[in-house]
Short mmCIF file of C-alpha atoms and ligand atoms in Angstrom, two decimals:
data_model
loop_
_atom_site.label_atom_id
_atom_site.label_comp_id
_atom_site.label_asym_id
_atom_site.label_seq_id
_atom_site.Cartn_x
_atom_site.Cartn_y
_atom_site.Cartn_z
CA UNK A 11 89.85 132.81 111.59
CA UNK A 12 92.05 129.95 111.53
CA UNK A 13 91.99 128.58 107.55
CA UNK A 14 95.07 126.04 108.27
CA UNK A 15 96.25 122.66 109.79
CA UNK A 16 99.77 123.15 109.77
CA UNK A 17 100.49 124.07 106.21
CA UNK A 18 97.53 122.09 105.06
CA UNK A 19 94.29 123.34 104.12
CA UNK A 20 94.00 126.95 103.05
CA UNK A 21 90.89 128.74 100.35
CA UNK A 22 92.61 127.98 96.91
CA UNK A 23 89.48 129.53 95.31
CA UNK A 24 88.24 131.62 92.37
CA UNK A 25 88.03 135.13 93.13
CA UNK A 26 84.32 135.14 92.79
CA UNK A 27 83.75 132.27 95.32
CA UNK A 28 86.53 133.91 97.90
CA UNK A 29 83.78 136.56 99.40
CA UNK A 30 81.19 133.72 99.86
CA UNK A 31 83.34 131.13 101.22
CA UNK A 32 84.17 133.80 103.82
CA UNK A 33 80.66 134.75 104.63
CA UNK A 34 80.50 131.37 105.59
CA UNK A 35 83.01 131.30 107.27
CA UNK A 36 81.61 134.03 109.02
CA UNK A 37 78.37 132.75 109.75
CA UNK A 38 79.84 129.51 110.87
CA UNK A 39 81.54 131.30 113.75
CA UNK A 40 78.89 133.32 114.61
CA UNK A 41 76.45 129.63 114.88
CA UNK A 42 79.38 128.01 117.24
CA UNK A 43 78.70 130.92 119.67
CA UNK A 44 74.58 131.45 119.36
CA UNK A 45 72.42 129.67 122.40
CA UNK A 46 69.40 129.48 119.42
CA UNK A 47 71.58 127.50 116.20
CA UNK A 48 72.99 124.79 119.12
CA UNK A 49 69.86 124.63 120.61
CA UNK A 50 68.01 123.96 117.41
CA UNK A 51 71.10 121.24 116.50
CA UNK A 52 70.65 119.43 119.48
CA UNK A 53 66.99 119.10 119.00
CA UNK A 54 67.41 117.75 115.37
CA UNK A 55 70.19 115.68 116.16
CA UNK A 56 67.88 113.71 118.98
CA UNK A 57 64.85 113.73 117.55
CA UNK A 58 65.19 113.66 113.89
CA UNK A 59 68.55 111.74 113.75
CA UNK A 60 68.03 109.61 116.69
CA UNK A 61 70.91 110.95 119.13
CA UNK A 62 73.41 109.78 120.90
CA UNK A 63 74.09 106.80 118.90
CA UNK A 64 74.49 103.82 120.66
CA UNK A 65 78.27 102.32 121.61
CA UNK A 66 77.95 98.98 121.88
CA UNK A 67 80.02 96.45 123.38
CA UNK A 68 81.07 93.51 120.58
CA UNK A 69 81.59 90.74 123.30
CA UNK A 70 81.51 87.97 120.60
CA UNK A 71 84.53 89.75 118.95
CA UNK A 72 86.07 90.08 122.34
CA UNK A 73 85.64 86.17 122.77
CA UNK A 74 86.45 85.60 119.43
CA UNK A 75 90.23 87.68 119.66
CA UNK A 76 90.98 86.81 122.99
CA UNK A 77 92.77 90.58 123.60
CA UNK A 78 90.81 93.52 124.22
CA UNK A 79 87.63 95.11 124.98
CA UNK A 80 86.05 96.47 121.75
CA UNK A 81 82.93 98.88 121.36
CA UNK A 82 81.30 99.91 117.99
CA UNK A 83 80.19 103.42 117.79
CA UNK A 84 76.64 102.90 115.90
CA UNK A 85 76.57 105.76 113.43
CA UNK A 86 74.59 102.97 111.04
CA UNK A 87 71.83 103.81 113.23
CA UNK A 88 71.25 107.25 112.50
CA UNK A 89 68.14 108.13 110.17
CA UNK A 90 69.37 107.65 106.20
CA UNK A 91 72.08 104.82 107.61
CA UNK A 92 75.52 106.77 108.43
CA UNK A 93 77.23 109.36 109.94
CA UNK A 94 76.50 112.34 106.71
CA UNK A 95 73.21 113.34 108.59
CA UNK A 96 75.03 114.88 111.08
CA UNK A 97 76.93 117.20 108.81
CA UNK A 98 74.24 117.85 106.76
CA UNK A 99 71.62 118.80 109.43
CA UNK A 100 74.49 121.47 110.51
CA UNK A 101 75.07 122.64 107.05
CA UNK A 102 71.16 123.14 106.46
CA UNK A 103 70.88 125.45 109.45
CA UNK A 104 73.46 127.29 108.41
CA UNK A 105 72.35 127.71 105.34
CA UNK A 106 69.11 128.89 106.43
CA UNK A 107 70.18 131.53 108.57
CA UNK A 108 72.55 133.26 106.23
CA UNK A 109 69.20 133.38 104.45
CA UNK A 110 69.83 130.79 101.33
CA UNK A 111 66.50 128.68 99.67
CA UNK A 112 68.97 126.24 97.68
CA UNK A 113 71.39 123.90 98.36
CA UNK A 114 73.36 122.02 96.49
CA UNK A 115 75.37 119.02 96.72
CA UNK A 116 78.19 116.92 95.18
CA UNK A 117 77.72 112.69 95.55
CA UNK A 118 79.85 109.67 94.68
CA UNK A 119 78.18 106.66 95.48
CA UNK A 120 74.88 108.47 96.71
CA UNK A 121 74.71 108.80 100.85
CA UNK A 122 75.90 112.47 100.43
CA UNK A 123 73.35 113.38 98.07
CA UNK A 124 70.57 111.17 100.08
CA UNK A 125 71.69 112.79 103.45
CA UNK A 126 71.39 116.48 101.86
CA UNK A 127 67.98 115.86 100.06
CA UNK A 128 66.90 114.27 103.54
CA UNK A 129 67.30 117.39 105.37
CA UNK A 130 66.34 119.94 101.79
CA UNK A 131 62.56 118.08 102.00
CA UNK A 132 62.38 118.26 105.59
CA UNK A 133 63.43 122.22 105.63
CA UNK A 134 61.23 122.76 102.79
CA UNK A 135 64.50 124.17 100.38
CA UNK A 136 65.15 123.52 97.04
CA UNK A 137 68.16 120.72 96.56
CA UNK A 138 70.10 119.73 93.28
CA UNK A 139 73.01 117.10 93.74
CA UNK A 140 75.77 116.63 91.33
CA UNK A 141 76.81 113.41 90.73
CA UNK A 142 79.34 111.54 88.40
CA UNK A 143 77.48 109.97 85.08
CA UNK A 144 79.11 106.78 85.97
CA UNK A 145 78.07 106.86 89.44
CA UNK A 146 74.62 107.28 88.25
CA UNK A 147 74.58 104.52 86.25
CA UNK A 148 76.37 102.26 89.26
CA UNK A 149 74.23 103.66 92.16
CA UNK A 150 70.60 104.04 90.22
CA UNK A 151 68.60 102.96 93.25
CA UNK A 152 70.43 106.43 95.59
CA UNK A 153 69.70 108.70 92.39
CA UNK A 154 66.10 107.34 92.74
CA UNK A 155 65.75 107.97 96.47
CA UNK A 156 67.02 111.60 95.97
CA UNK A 157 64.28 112.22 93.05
CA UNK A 158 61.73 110.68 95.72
CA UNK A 159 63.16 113.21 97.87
CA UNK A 160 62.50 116.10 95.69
CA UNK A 161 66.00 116.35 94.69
CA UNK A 162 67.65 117.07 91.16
CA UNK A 163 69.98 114.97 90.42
CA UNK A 164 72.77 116.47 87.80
CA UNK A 165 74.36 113.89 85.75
CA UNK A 166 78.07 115.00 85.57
CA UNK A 167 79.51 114.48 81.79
CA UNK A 168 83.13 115.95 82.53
CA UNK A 169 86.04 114.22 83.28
CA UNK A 170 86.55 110.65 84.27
CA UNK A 171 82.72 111.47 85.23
CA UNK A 172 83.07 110.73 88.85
CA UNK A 173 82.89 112.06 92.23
CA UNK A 174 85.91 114.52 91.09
CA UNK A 175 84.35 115.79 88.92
CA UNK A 176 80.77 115.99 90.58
CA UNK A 177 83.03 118.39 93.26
CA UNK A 178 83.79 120.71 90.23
CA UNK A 179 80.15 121.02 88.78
CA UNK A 180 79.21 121.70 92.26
CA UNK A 181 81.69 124.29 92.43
CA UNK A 182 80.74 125.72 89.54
CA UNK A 183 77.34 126.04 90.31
CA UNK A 184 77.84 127.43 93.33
CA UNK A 185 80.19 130.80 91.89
CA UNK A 186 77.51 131.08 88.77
CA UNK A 187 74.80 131.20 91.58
CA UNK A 188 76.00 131.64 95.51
CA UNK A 189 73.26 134.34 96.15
CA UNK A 190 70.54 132.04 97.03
CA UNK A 191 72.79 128.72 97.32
CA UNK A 192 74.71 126.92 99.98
CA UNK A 193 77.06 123.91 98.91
CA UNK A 194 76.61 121.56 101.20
CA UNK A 195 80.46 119.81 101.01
CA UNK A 196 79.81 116.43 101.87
CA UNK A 197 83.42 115.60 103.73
CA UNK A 198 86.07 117.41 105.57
CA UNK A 199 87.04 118.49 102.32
CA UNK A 200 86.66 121.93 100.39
CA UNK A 201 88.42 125.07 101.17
CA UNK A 202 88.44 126.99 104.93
CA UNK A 203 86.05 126.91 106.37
CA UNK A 204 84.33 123.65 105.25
CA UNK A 205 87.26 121.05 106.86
CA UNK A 206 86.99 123.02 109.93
CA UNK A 207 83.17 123.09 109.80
CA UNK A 208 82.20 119.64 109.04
CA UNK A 209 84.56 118.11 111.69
CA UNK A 210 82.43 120.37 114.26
CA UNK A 211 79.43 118.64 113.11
CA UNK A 212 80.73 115.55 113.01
CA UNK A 213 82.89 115.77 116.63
CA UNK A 214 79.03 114.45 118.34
CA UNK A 215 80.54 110.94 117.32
CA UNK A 216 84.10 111.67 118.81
CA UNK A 217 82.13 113.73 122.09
CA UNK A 218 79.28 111.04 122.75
CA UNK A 219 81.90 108.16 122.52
CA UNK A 220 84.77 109.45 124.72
CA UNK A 221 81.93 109.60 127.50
CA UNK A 222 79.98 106.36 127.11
CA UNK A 223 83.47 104.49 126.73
CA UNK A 224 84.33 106.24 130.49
CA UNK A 225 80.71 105.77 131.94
CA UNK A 226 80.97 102.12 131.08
CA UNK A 227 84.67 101.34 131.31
CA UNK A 228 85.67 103.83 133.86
CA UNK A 229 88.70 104.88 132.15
CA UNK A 230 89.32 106.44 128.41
CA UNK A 231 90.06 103.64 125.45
CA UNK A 232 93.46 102.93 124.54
CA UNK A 233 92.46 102.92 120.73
CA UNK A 234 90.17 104.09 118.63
CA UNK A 235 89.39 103.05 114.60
CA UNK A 236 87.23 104.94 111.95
CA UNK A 237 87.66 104.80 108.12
CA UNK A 238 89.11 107.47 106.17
CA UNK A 239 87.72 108.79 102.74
CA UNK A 240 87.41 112.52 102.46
CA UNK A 241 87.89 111.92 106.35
CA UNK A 242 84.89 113.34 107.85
CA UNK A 243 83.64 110.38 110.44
CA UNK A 244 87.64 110.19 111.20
CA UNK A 245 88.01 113.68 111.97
CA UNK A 246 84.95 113.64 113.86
CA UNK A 247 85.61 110.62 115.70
CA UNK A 248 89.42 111.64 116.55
CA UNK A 249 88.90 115.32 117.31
CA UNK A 250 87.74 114.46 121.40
CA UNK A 251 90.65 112.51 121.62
CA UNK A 252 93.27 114.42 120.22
CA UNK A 253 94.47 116.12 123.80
CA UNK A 254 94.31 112.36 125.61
CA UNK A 255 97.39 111.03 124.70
CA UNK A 256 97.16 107.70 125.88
CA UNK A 257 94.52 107.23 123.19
CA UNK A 258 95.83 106.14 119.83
CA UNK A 259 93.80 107.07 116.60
CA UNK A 260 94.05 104.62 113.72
CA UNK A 261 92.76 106.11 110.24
CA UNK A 262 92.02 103.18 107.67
CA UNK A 263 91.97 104.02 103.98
CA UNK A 264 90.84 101.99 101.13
CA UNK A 265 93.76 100.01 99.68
CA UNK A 266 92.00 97.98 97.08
CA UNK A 267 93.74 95.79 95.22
CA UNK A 268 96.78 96.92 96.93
CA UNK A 269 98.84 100.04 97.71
CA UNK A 270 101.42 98.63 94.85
CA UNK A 271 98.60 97.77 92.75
CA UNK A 272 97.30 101.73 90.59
CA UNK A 273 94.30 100.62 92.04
CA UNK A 274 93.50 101.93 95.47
CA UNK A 275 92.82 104.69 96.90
CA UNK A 276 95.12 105.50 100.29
CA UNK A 277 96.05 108.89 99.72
CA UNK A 278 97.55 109.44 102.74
CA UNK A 279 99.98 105.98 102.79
CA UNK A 280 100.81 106.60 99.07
CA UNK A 281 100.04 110.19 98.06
CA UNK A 282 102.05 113.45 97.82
CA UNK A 283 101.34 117.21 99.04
CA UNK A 284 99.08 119.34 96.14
CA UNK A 285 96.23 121.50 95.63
CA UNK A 286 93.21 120.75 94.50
CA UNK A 287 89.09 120.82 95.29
CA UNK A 288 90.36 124.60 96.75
CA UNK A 289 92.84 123.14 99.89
CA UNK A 290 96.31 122.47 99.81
CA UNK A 291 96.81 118.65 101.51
CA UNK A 292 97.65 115.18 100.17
CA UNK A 293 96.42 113.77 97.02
CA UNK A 294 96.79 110.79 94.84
CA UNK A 295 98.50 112.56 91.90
CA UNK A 296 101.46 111.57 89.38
CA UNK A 297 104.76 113.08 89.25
CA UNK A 298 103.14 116.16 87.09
CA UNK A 299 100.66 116.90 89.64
CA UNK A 300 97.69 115.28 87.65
CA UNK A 301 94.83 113.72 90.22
CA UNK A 302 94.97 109.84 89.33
CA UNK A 303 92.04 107.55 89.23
CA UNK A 304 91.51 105.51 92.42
CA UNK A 305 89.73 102.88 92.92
CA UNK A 306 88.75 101.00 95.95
CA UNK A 307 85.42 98.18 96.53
CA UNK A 308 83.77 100.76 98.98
CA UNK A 309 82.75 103.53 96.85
CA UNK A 310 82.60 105.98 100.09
CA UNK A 311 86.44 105.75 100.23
CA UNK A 312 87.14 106.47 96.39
CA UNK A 313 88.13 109.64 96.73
CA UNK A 314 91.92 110.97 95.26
CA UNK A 315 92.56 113.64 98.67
CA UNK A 316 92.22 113.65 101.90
CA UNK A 317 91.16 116.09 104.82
CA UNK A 318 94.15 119.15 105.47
CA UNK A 319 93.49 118.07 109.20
CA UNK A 320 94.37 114.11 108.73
CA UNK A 321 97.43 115.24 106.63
CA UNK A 322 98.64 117.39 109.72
CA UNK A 323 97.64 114.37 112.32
CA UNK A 324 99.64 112.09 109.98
CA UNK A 325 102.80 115.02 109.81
CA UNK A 326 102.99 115.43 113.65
CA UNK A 327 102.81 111.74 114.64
CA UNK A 328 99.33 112.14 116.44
CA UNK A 329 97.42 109.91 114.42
CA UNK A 330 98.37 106.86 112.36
CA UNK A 331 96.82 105.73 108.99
CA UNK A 332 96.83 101.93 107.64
CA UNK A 333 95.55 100.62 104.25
CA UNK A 334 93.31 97.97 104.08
CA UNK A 335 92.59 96.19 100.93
CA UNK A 336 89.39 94.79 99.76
CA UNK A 337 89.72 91.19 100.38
CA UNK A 338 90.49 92.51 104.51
CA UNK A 339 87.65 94.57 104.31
CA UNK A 340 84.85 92.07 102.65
CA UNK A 341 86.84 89.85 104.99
CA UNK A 342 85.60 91.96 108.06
CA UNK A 343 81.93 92.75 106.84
CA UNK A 344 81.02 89.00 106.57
CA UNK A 345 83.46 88.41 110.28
CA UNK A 346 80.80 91.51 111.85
CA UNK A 347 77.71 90.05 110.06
CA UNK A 348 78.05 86.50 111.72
CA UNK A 349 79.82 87.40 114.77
CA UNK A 350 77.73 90.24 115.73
CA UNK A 351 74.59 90.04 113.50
CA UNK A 352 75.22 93.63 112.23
CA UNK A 353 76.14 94.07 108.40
CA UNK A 354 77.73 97.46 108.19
CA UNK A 355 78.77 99.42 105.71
CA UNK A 356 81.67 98.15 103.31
CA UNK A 357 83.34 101.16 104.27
CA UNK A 358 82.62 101.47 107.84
CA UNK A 359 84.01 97.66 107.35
CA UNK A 360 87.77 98.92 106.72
CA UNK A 361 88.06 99.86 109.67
CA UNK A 362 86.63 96.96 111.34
CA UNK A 363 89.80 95.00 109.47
CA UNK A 364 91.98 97.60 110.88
CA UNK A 365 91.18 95.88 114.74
CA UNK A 366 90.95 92.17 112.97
CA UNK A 367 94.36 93.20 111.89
CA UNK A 368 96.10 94.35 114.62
CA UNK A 369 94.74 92.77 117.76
CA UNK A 370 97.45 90.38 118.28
CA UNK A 371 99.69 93.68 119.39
CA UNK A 372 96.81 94.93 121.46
CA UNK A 373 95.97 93.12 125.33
CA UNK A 374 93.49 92.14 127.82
CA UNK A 375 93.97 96.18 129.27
CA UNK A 376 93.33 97.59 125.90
CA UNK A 377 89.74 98.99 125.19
CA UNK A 378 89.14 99.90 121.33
CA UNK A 379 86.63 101.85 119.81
CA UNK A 380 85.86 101.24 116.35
CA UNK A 381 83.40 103.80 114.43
CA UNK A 382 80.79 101.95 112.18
CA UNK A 383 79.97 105.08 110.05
CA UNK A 384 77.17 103.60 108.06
CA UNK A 385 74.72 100.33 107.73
CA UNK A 386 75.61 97.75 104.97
CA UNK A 387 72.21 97.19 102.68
CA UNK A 388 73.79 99.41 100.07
CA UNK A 389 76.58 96.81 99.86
CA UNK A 390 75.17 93.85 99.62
CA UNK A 391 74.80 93.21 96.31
CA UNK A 392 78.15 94.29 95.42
CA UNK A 393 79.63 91.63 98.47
CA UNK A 394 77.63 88.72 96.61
CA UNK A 395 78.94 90.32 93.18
CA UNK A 396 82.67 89.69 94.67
CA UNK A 397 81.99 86.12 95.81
CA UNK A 398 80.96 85.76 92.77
CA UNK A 399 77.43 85.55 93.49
CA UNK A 400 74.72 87.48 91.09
CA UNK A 401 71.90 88.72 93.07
CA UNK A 402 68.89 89.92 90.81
CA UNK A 403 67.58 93.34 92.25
C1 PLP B 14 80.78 108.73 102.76
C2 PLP B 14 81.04 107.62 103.70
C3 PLP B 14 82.33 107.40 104.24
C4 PLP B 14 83.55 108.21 103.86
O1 PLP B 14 83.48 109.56 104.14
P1 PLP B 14 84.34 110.25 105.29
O2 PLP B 14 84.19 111.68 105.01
O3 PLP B 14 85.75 109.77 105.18
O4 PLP B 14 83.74 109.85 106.59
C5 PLP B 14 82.49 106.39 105.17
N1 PLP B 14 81.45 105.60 105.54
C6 PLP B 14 80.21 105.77 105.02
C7 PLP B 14 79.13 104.85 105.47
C8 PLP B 14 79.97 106.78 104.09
O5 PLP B 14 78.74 106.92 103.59
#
């Protein structure tokens, strides 16, 4: 088995999680191979997740920036409102045939732990998500949607009592108790095999967009756009692409305030080479190796690291990675909302920005792809909050 991306990625693991992280390992290559586990994928992904997801073609944009043609890949669509389904449903069935009852799950603003107690209630297992106090207290309405889901929600005390921290309860958890448990890692994050494994399940974004672009273009696009966090709809959206070299691949992380502001969180434009969460990649850390706090509007992109895989796209040239603050990304959520009718999420919005940005360099041959990995109702309130409008919920 392959653990690395160049020198990225790696198990930097306790000894007792080491034999279970290779089990599944294991079993993941074993499900990549079996007729019955992609058979039972597909099925889920159609009918319970509402597969393919649509690309459609933003001709109002097109108008609007006079350059190139532009198609949003509509992972808002999918049941529970972004792209984590997709990974989850393929964790789940993983899970269940290496014969676990529990999962568990780490959350920062909530769609991780909503996605995982989505597809716990359907599959009848038990599901307890750790999650940040703070987090809890910010995203009350997701920690209420998980107990409606049958979910236990942990309220994480340690720490800075964020989504860092919810990865290390989980972790815990899962070496006191890994003999009826699979941790469900929410991102392309996590030691071999998990960066490996959830880009798999996430490459249907990446696979079903490479050929509705060429069914309704004709030929490949010239660029394609995703947001980066943890990386997962990136990596998934990028990984179909990566042998077409004509095809650039633009990675936009959260900048915040701005990139020589403390408070963002673009690991990969302003961080440096470390281990932590059990892989060895590129982390927002200071000079003595200590994980800073980040900080960006979109709470799906506040994360200190970065996928092993992204790191090694980003060492090798292959794929390129912009910041985009918050102003550029509330900027492009209200520019989508009225040009399009589509409010996306504030995340999926970064990129969005990303084309806004830089289609003056682009042309009338140039055919973009942007990934809109999740729907915007979760934001709303917090747009009005930064026009300095106080909704009453
Ligand atoms: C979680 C989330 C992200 C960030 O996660 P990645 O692993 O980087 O994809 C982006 N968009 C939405 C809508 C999310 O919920």
């Amino acid at each position: 088995m392959k653990t690395r991306f160049g020198e990225y990625g790696g198990q930097y693991v306790p000894e007792v999680l080491m034999n279970e992280v290779n089990k599944v390992a294991e079993a993941f290559e074993e499900c990549k191979k079996d007729r019955e586990f992609q058979d039972e994928l597909h099925r889920l992904f159609v009918n319970y997740t509402g597969r393919p997801s649509m690309l459609y073609e933003a001709e109002n944009m097109e108008k609007d920036l006079g350059g190139p043609r532009i198609f949003l890949k509509r992972e808002d669509l999918n049941h529970t409102g972004a792209h984590k389904i997709n990974n989850c449903i393929g964790q789940a069935l993983l899970a269940k045939r290496m014969g676990k009852t529990r999962l568990i799950a780490e959350t920062g603003a909530g769609q991780h732990g909503v996605a995982a107690a989505t597809i716990a209630a359907l599959f009848g297992m038990e599901c307890e998500v750790f999650m940040g106090e703070i987090d809890t207290e910010r995203q009350a309405l997701n920690v209420y949607r998980m107990k409606l889901l049958g979910a236990k929600v942990h309220a994480v005390k340690t720490g800075s009592r964020v989504l860092k921290d919810a990865v290390n309860a989980a972790m815990q958890e899962w070496s006191r108790r890994c003999d009826d448990t699979h941790y469900i890692i929410g991102s392309t994050t996590g030691p071999a095999p998990f960066p490996e494994m959830v880009r798999y399940f996430q490459s249907c974004i990446g696979r079903e967009a490479r050929a509705q672009v060429l069914e309704r273009t004709g030929r490949l696009p010239t660029r394609v756009y995703a947001c980066v966090g943890g990386g997962s709809n990136a990596a998934g959206t990028f990984y179909p692409f990566l042998q077409d070299q004509g095809v650039a691949l633009v990675g936009c992380e959260a900048g915040g305030k701005g990139v020589d502001t403390p408070y963002h969180a673009a690991t990969i434009t302003k961080g440096s080479i470390g281990v932590f969460h059990g892989m060895k990649s590129i982390f927002c850390q200071d000079k003595d190796g200590n994980i800073t706090e980040v900080y960006s509007i979109s709470a799906g992109l506040d994360y200190p690291g970065v996928s092993p895989e992204h790191a090694y796209l980003h060492d090798i040239g292959r794929a390129r990675y912009i910041a985009i603050t918050d102003e550029e990304a509330v900027q492009a959520f209200e520019y989508l909302a009225r040009k399009e009718g589509i409010i996306c999420a504030i995340e999926s919005a970064h990129a969005v920005a990303g084309v806004l940005k830089e289609a003056k360099t682009m042309n009338k041959d140039d055919i973009v792809v942007i990934t809109l990995s999740g729907r915007g109702d979760k934001d709303v309130a917090a747009i009005a909050r930064y026009r300095g409008e106080n909704l009453h919920d």
